[in-house]
mmCIF file of C-alpha atoms and ligand atoms in Angstrom:
data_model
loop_
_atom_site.group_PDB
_atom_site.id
_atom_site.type_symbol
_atom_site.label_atom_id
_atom_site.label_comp_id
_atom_site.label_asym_id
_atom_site.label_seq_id
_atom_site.Cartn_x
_atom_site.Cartn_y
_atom_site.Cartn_z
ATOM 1 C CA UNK A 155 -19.964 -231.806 -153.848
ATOM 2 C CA UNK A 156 -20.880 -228.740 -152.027
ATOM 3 C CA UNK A 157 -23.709 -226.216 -152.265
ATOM 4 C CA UNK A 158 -22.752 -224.056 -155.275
ATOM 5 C CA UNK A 159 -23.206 -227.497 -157.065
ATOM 6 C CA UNK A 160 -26.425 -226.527 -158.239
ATOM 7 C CA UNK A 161 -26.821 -226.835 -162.150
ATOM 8 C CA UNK A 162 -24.596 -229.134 -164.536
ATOM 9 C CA UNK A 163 -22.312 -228.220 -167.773
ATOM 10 C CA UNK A 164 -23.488 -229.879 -170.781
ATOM 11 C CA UNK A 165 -21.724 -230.039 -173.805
ATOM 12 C CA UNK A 166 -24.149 -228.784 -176.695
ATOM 13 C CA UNK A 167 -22.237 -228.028 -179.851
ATOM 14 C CA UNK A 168 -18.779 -229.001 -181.246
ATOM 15 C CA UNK A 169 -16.520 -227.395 -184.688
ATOM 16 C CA UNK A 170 -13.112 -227.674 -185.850
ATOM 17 C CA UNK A 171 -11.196 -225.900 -188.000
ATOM 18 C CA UNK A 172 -8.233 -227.162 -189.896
ATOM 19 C CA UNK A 173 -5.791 -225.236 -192.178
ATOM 20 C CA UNK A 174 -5.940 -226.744 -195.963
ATOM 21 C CA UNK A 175 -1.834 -226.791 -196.228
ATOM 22 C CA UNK A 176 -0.808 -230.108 -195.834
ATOM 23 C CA UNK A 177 3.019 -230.292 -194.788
ATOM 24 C CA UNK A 178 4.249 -234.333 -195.163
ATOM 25 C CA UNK A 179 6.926 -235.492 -193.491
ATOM 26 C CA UNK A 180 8.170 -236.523 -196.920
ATOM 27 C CA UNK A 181 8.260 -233.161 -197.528
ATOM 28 C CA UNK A 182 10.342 -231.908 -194.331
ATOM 29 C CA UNK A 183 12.800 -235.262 -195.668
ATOM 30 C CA UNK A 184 13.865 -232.555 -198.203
ATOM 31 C CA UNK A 185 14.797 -229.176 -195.671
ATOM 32 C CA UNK A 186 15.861 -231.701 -192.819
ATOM 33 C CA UNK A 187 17.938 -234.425 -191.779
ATOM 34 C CA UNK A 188 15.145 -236.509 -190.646
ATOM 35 C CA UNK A 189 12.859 -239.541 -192.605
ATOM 36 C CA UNK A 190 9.718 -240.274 -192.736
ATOM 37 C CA UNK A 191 10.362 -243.551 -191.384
ATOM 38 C CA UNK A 192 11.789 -242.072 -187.870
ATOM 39 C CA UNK A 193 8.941 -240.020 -187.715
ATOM 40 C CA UNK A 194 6.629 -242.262 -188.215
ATOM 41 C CA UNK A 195 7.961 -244.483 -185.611
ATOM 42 C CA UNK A 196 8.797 -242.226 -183.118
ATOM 43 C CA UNK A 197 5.833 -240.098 -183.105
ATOM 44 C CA UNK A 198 3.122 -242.006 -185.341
ATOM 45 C CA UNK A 199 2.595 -238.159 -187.134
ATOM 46 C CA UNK A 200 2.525 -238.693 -191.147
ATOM 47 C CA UNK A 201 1.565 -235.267 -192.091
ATOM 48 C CA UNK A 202 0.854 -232.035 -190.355
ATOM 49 C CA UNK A 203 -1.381 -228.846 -191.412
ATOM 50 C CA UNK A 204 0.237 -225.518 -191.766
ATOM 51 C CA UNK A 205 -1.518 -221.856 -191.110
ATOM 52 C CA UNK A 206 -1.569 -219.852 -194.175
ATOM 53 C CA UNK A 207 -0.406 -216.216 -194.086
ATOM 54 C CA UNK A 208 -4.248 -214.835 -193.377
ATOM 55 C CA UNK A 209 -5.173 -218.113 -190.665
ATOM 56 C CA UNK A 210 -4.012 -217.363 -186.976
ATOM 57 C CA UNK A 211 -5.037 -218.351 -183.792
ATOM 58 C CA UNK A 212 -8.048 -215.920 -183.565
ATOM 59 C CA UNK A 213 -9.245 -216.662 -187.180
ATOM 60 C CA UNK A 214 -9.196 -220.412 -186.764
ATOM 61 C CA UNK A 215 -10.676 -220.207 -183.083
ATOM 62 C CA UNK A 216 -13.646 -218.192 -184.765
ATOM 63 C CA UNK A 217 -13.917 -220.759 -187.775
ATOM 64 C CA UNK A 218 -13.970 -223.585 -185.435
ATOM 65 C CA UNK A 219 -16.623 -221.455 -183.008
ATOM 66 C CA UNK A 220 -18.923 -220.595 -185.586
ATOM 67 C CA UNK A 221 -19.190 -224.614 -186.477
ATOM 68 C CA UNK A 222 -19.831 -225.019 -182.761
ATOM 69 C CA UNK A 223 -22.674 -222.743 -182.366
ATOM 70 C CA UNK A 224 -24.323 -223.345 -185.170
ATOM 71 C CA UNK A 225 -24.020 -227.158 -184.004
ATOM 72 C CA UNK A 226 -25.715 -225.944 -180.641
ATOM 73 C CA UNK A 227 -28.276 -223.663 -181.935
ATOM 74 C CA UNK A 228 -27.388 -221.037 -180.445
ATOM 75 C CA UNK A 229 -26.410 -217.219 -181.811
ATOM 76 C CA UNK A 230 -23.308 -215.369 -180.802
ATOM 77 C CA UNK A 231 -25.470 -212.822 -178.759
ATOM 78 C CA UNK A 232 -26.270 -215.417 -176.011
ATOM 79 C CA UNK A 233 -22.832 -216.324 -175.284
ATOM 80 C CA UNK A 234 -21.720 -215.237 -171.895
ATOM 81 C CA UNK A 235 -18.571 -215.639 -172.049
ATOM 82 C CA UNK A 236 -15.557 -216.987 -174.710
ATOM 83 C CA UNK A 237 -12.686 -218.685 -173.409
ATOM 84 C CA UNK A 238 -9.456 -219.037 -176.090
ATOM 85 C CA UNK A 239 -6.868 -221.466 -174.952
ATOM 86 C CA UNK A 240 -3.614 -221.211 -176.578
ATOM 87 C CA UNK A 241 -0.090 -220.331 -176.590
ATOM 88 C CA UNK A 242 0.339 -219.491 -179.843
ATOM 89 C CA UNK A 243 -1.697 -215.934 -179.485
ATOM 90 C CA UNK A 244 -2.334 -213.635 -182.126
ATOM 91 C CA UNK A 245 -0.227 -210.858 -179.905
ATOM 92 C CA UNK A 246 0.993 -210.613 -176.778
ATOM 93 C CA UNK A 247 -2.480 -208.297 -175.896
ATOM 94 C CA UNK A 248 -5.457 -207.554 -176.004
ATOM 95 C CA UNK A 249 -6.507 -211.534 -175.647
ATOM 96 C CA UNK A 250 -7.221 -214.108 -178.807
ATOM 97 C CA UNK A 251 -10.463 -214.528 -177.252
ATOM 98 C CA UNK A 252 -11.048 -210.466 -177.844
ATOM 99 C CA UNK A 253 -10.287 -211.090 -181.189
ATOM 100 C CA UNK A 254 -12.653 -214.314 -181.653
ATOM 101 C CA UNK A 255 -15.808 -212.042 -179.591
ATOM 102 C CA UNK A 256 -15.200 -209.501 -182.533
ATOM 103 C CA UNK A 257 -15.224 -212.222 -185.345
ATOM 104 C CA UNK A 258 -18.443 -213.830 -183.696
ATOM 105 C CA UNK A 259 -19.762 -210.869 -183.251
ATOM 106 C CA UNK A 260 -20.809 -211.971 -179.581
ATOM 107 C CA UNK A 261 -21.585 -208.706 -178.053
ATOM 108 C CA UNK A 262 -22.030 -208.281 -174.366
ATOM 109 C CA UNK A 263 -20.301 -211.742 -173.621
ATOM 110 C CA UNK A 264 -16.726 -211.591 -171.718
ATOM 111 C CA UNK A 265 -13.625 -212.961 -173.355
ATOM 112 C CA UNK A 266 -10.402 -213.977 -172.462
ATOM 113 C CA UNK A 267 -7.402 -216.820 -172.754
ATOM 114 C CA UNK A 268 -6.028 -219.372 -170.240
ATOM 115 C CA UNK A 269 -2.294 -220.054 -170.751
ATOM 116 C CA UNK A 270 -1.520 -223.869 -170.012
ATOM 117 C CA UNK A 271 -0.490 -224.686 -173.355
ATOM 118 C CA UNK A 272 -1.036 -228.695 -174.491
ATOM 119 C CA UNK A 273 -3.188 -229.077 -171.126
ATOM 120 C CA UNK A 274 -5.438 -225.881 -171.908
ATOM 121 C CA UNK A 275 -8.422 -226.858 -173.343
ATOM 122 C CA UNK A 276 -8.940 -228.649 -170.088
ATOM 123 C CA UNK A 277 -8.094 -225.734 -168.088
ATOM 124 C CA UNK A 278 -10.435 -223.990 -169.862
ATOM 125 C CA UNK A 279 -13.705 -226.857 -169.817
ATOM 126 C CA UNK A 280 -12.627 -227.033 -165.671
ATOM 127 C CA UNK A 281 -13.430 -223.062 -165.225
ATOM 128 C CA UNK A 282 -16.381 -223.063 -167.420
ATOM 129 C CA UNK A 283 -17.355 -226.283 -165.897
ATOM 130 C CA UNK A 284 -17.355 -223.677 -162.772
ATOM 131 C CA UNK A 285 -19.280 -220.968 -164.032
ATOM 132 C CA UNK A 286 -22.164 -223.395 -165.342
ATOM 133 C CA UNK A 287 -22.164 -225.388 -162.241
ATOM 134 C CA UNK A 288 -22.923 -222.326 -159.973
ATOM 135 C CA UNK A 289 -25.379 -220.479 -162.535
ATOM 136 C CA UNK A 290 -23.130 -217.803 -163.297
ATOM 137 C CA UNK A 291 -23.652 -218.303 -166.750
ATOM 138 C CA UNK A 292 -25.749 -220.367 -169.099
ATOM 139 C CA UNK A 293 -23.856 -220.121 -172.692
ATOM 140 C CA UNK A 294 -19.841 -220.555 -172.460
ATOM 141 C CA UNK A 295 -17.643 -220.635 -175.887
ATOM 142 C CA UNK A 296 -14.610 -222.765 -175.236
ATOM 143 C CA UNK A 297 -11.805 -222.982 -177.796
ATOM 144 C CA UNK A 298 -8.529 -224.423 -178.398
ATOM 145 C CA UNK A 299 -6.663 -222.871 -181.095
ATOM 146 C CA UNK A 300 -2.615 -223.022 -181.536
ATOM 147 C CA UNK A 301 -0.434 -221.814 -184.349
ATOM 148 C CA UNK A 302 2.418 -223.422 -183.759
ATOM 149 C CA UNK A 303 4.038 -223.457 -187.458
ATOM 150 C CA UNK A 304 5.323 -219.556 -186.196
ATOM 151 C CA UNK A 305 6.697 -220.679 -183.053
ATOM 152 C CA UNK A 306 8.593 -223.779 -183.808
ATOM 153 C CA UNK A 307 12.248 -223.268 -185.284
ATOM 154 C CA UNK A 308 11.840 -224.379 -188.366
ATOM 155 C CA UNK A 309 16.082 -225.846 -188.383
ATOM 156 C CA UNK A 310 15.243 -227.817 -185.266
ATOM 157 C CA UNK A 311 14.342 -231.247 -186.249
ATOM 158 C CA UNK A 312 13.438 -232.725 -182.769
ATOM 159 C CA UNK A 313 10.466 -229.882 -182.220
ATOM 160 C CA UNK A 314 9.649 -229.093 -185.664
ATOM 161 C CA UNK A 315 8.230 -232.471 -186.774
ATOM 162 C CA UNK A 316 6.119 -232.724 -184.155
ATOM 163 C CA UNK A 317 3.811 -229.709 -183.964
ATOM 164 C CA UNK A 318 0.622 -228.831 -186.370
ATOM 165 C CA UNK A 319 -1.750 -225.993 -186.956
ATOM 166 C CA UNK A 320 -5.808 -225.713 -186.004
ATOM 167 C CA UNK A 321 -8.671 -224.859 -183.624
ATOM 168 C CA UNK A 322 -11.511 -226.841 -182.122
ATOM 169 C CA UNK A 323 -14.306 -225.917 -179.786
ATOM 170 C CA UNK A 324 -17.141 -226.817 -177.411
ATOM 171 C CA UNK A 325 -20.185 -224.507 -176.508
ATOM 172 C CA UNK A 326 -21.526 -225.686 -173.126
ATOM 173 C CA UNK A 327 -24.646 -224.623 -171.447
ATOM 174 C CA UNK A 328 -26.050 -224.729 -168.517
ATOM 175 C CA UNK A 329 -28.072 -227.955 -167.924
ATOM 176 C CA UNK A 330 -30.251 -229.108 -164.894
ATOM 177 C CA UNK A 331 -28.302 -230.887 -161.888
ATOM 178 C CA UNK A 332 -30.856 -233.689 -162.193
ATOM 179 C CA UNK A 333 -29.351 -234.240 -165.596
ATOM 180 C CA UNK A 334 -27.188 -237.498 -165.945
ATOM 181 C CA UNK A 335 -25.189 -235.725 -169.231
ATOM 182 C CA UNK A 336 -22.600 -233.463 -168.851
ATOM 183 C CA UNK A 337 -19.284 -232.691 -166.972
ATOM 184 C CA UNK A 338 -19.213 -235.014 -164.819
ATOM 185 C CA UNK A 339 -15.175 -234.255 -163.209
ATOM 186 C CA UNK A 340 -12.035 -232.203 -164.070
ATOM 187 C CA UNK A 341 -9.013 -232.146 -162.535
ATOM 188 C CA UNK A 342 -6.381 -229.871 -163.397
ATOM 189 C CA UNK A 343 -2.530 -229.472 -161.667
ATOM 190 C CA UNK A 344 0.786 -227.478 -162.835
ATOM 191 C CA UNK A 345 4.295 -227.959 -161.412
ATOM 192 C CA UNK A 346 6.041 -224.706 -162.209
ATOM 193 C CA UNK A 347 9.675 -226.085 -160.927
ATOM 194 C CA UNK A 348 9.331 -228.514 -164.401
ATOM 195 C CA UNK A 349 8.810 -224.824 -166.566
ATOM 196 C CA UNK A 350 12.143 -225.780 -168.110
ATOM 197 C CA UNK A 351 11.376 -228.875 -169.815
ATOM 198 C CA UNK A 352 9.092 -227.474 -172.660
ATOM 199 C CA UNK A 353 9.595 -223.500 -173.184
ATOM 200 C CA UNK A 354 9.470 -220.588 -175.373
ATOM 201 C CA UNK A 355 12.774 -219.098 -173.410
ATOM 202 C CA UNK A 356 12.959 -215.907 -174.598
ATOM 203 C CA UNK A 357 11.422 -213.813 -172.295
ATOM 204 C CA UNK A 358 9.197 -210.670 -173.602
ATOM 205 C CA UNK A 359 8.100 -209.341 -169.805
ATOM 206 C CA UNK A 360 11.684 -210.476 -168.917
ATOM 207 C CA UNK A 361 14.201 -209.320 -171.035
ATOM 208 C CA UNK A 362 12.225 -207.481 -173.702
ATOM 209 C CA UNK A 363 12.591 -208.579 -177.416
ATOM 210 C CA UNK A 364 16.831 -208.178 -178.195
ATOM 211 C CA UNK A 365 18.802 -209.375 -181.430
ATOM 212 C CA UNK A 366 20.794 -211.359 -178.628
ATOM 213 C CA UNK A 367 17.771 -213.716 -177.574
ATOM 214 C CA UNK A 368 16.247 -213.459 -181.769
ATOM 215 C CA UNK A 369 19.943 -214.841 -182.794
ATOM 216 C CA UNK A 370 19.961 -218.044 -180.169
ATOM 217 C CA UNK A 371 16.228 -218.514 -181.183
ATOM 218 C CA UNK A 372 14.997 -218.158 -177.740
ATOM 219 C CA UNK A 373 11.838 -217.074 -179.538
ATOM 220 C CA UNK A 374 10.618 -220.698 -180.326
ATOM 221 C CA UNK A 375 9.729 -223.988 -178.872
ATOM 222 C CA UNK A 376 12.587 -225.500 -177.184
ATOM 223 C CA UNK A 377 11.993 -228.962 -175.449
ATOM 224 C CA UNK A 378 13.776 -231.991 -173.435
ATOM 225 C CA UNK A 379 11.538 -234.457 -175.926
ATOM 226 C CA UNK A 380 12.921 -237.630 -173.538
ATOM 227 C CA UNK A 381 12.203 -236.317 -170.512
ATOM 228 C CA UNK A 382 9.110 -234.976 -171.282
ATOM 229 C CA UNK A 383 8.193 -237.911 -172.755
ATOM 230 C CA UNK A 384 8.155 -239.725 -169.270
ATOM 231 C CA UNK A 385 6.456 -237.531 -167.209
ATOM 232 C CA UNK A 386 3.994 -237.024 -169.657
ATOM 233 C CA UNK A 387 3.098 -240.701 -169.318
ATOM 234 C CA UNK A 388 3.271 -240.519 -165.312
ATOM 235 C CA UNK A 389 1.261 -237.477 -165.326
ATOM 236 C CA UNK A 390 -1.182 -238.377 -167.968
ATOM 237 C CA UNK A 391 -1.780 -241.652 -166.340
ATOM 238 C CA UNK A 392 -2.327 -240.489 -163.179
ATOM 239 C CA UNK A 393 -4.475 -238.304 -163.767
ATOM 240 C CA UNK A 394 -7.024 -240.247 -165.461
ATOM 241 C CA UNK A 395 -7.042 -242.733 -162.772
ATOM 242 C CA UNK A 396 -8.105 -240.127 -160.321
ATOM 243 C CA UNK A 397 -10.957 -238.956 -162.966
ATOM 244 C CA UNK A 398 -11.932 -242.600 -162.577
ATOM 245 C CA UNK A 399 -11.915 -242.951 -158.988
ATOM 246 C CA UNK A 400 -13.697 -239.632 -158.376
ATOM 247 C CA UNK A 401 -16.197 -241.112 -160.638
ATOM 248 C CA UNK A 402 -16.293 -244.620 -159.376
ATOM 249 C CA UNK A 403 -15.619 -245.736 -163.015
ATOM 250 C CA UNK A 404 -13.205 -248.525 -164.054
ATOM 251 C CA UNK A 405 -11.758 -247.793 -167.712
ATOM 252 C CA UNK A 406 -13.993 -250.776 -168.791
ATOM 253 C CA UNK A 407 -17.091 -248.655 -168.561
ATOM 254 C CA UNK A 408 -15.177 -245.818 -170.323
ATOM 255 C CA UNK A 409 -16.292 -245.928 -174.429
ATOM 256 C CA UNK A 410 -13.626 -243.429 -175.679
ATOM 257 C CA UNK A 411 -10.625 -242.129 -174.221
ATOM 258 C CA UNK A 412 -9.416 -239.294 -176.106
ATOM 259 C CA UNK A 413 -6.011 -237.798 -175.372
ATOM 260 C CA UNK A 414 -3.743 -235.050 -175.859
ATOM 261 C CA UNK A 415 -1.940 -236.339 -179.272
ATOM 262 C CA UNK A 416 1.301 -235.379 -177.977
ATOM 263 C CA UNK A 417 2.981 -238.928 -179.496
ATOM 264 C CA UNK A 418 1.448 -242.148 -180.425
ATOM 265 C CA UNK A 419 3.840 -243.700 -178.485
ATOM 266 C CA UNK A 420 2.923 -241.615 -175.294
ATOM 267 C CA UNK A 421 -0.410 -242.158 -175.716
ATOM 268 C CA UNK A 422 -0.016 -246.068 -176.139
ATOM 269 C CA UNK A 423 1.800 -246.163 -172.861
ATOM 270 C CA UNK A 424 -0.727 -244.580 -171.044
ATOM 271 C CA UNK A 425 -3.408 -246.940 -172.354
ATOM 272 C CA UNK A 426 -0.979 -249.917 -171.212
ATOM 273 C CA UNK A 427 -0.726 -248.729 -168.142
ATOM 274 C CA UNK A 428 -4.041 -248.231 -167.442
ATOM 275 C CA UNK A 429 -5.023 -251.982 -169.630
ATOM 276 C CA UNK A 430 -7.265 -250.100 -172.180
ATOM 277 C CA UNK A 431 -7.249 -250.959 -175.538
ATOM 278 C CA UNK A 432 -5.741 -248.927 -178.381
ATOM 279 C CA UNK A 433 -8.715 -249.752 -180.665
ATOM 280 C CA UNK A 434 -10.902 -247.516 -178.072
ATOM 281 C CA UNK A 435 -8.542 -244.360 -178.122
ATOM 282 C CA UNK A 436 -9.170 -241.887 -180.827
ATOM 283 C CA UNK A 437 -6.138 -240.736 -182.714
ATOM 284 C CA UNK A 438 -5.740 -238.503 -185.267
ATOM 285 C CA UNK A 439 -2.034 -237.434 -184.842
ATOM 286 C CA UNK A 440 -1.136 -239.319 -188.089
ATOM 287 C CA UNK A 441 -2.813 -236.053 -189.962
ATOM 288 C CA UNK A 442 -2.517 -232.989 -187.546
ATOM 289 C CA UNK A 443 0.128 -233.653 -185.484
ATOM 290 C CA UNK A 444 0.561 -232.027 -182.094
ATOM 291 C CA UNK A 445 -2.053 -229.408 -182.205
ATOM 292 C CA UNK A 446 -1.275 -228.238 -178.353
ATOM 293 C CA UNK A 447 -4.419 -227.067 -176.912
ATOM 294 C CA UNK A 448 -6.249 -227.635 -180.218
ATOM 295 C CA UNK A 449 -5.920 -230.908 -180.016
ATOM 296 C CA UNK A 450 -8.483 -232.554 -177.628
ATOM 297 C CA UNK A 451 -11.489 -230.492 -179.149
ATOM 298 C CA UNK A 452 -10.589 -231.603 -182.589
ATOM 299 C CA UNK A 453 -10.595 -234.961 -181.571
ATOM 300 C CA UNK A 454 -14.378 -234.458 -179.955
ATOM 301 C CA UNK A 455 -15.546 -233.347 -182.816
ATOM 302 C CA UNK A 456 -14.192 -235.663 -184.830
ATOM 303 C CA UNK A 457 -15.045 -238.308 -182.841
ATOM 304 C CA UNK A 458 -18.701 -236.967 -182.787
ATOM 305 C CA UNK A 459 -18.939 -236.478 -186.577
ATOM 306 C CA UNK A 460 -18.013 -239.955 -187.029
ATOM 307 C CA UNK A 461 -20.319 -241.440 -185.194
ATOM 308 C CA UNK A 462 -17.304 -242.902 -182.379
ATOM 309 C CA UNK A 463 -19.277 -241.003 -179.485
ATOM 310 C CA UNK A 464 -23.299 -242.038 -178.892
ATOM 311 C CA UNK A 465 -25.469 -240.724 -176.397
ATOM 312 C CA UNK A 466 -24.729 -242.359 -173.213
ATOM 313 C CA UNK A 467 -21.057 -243.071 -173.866
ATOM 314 C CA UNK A 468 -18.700 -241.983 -170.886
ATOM 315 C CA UNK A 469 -15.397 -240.532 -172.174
ATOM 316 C CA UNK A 470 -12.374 -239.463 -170.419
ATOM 317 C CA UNK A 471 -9.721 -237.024 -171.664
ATOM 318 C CA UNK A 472 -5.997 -236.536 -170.462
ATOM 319 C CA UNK A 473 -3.712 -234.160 -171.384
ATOM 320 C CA UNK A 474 -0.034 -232.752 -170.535
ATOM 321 C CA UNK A 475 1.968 -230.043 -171.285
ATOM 322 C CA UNK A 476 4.436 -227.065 -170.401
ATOM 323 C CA UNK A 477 4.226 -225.620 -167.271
ATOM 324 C CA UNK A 478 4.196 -228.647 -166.604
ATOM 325 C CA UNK A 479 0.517 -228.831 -166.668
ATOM 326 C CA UNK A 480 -1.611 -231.961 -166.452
ATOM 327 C CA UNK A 481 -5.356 -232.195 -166.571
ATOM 328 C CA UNK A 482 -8.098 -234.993 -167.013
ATOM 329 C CA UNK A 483 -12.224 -235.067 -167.064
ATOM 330 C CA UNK A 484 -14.888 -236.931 -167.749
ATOM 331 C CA UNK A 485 -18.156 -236.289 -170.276
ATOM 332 C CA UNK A 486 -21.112 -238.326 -170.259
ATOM 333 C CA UNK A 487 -22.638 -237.569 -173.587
HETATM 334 O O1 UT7 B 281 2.565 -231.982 -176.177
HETATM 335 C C1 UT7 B 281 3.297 -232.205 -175.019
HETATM 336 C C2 UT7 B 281 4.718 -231.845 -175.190
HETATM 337 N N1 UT7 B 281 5.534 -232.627 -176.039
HETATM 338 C C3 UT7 B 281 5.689 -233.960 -175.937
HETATM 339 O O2 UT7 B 281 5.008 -234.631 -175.241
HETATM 340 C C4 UT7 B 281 6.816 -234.576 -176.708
HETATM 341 C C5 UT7 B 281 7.495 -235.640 -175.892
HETATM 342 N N2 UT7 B 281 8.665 -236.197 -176.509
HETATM 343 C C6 UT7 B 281 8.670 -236.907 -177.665
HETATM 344 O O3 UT7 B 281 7.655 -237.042 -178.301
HETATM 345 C C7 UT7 B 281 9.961 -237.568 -178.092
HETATM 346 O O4 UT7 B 281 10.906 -237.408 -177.070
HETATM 347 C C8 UT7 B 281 10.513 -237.039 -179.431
HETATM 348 C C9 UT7 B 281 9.665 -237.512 -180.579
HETATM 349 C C10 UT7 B 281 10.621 -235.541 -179.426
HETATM 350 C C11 UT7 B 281 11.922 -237.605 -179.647
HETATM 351 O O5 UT7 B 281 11.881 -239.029 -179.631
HETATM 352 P P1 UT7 B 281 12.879 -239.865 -178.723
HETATM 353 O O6 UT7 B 281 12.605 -241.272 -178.982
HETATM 354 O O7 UT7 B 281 12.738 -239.362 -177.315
HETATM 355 O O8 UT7 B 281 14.273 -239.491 -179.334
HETATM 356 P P2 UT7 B 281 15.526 -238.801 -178.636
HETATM 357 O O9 UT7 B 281 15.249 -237.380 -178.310
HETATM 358 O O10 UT7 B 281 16.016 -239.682 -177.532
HETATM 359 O O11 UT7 B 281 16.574 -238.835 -179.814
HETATM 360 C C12 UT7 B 281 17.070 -240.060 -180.349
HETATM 361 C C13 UT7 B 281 17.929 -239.744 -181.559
HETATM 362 C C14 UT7 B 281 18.960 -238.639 -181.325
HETATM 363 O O12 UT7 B 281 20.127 -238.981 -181.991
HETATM 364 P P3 UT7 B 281 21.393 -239.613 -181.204
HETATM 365 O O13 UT7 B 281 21.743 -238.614 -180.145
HETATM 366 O O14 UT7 B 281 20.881 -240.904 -180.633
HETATM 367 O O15 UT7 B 281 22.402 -239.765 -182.275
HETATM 368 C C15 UT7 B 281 18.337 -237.457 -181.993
HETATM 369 O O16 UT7 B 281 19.301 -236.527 -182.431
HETATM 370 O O17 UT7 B 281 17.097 -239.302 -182.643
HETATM 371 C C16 UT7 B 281 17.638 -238.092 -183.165
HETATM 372 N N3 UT7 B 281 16.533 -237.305 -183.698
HETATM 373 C C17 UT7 B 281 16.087 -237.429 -184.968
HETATM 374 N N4 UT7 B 281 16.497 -238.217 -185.979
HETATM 375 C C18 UT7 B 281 15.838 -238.118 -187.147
HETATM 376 C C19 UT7 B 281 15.772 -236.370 -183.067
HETATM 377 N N5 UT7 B 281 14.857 -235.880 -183.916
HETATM 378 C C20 UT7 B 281 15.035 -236.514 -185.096
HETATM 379 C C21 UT7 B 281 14.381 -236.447 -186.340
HETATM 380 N N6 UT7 B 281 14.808 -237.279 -187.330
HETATM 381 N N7 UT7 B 281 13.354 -235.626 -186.572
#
């Protein structure tokens, strides 16, 4: 801790937005060469939601806002600042978050978007977490929001199955050091010499946009599922241990982990390893899939509309994801 520590971030609203398009894995059974039943077991996802043609990242981000502010009783003028992560953006510029300010209406608040795709809703909470801590600001917008149905090739059956659409958010304000709620840790990393193992290849600053790159579908997800699959674990793992540490917590005083839902089998590993039990993670990657950056603050709220989180309760998050990127923290609610 260090002098600039003087003020807390609490979290004071939650929302989520989901598309209504329900996409079953029964249903990709029919344009792929996949089942349901390796799905299922591979990945634990039964059914994923889908964008319509009018959703994108900036209209579900301001859905899943509005839900939060309204939850914190707060209106859009007294945000200071909106922070959009995804890496599904609605273009390439001006930010998502521009486009969520003019949605919300939030006049006179800054807005931009942090880029470190399934890790950046953490990214996002750690640099809020910043401005709150020092007093910069007192109302911060944070939102995860990923349409991935447009950047997934569609043909590709060991990316395609995985990903889903939505958008979830936190508004966090400014609370007093003395408080015992709040932030209590992040800790975020990247390791840009693993950029290759989950990508969009094609690059737009690089190479500009050319029927070459469009025709080898360097435009969409590509990934090395295995071996992302075991650093994610590593990573994941590790990184909540050191939330714990910083923290002096042991997992047993933890109520609620909630992860990334990259795979149900990633996530189970990581609970192994660190001897917590399964029935004390929340999952929902049976109905959304892998939401990317979406899909931690979907999980809070969920996880605070049903009653799973109580005040008091300690959680810990973990995420990983391209870059690579890796990122835990720790809310006492
Ligand atoms: O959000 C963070 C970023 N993403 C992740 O964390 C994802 C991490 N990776 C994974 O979740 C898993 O690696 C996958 C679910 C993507 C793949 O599961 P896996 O157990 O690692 O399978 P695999 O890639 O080793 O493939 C095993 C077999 C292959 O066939 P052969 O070569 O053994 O004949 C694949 O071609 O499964 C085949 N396969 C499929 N079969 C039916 C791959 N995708 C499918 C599919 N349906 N959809």
């Amino acid at each position: 801790m260090n002098d600039y520590n003087t003020f807390r971030a609490v979290v004071a609203g939650t929302g989520a937005y989901l598309p209504e398009k329900i996409l079953t894995n029964q249903d990709l059974e029919k344009s792929l060469d996949t089942t349901d039943a390796w799905i299922t077991e591979r990945t634990g996802i039964r059914e994923r939601r889908i964008a319509s043609e009018e959703e994108s990242a900036s209209i579900m981000a301001a859905h899943a806002g509005k839900i939060a502010l309204v939850d914190g009783g707060i209106d859009p003028e007294e945000l200071d600042l909106i922070i959009v992560a995804t890496s599904s953006p609605d273009v390439l510029f001006p930010s998502t978050a521009c486009f969520v300010q003019k949605e919300l209406n939030a006049v006179g608040s800054a807005a931009y978007d942090i880029s470190a795709v399934c890790s950046g809703f953490i990214f996002a909470l750690s640099v809020a977490e910043q401005y709150l801590k020092v007093g910069r600001y007192k109302n911060i917008l944070i939102i995860g929001s990923e349409v991935n149905s447009r950047i997934v090739d569609w043909t590709d059956r060991s990316t395609c199955i995985l990903f889903g659409d939505g958008a979830g958010a936190l508004l966090l304000k400014r609370g007093e050091q003395e408080s015992p709620l709040g932030i209590l840790s992040t800790h975020i990393y990247s390791d840009g010499n693993l950029s290759d193992l989950i990508c969009v290849p094609g690059g737009i600053g690089r190479t500009g946009i050319n029927k070459q790159d469009i025709d080898a579908k360097k435009y969409f997800i590509n990934m090395s599922g295995n071996a992302t699959f075991k650093v994610a674990v590593k990573r994941m793992t590790s990184v909540i241990r050191e939330a714990l540490e910083f923290n002096h917590l042991s997992m047993g005083e933890v109520e609620l982990l909630i992860p990334h839902q990259a795979n149900q089998r990633i996530v189970s590993a990581v609970a192994e390893r660190l001897q917590y039990p399964m029935e004390k993670v929340f999952m929902n990657i049976h109905k959304y899939g892998n939401t990317s950056g979406a899909s931690i603050p979907i999980g809070i709220d969920e996880a605070k509309r049903s009653g799973r989180i109580q005040e008091g309760d300690i959680s810990v998050l973990g995420a990983v994801g391209a870059g690579l990127t890796w990122g835990s923290a720790v809310i006492k609610w």
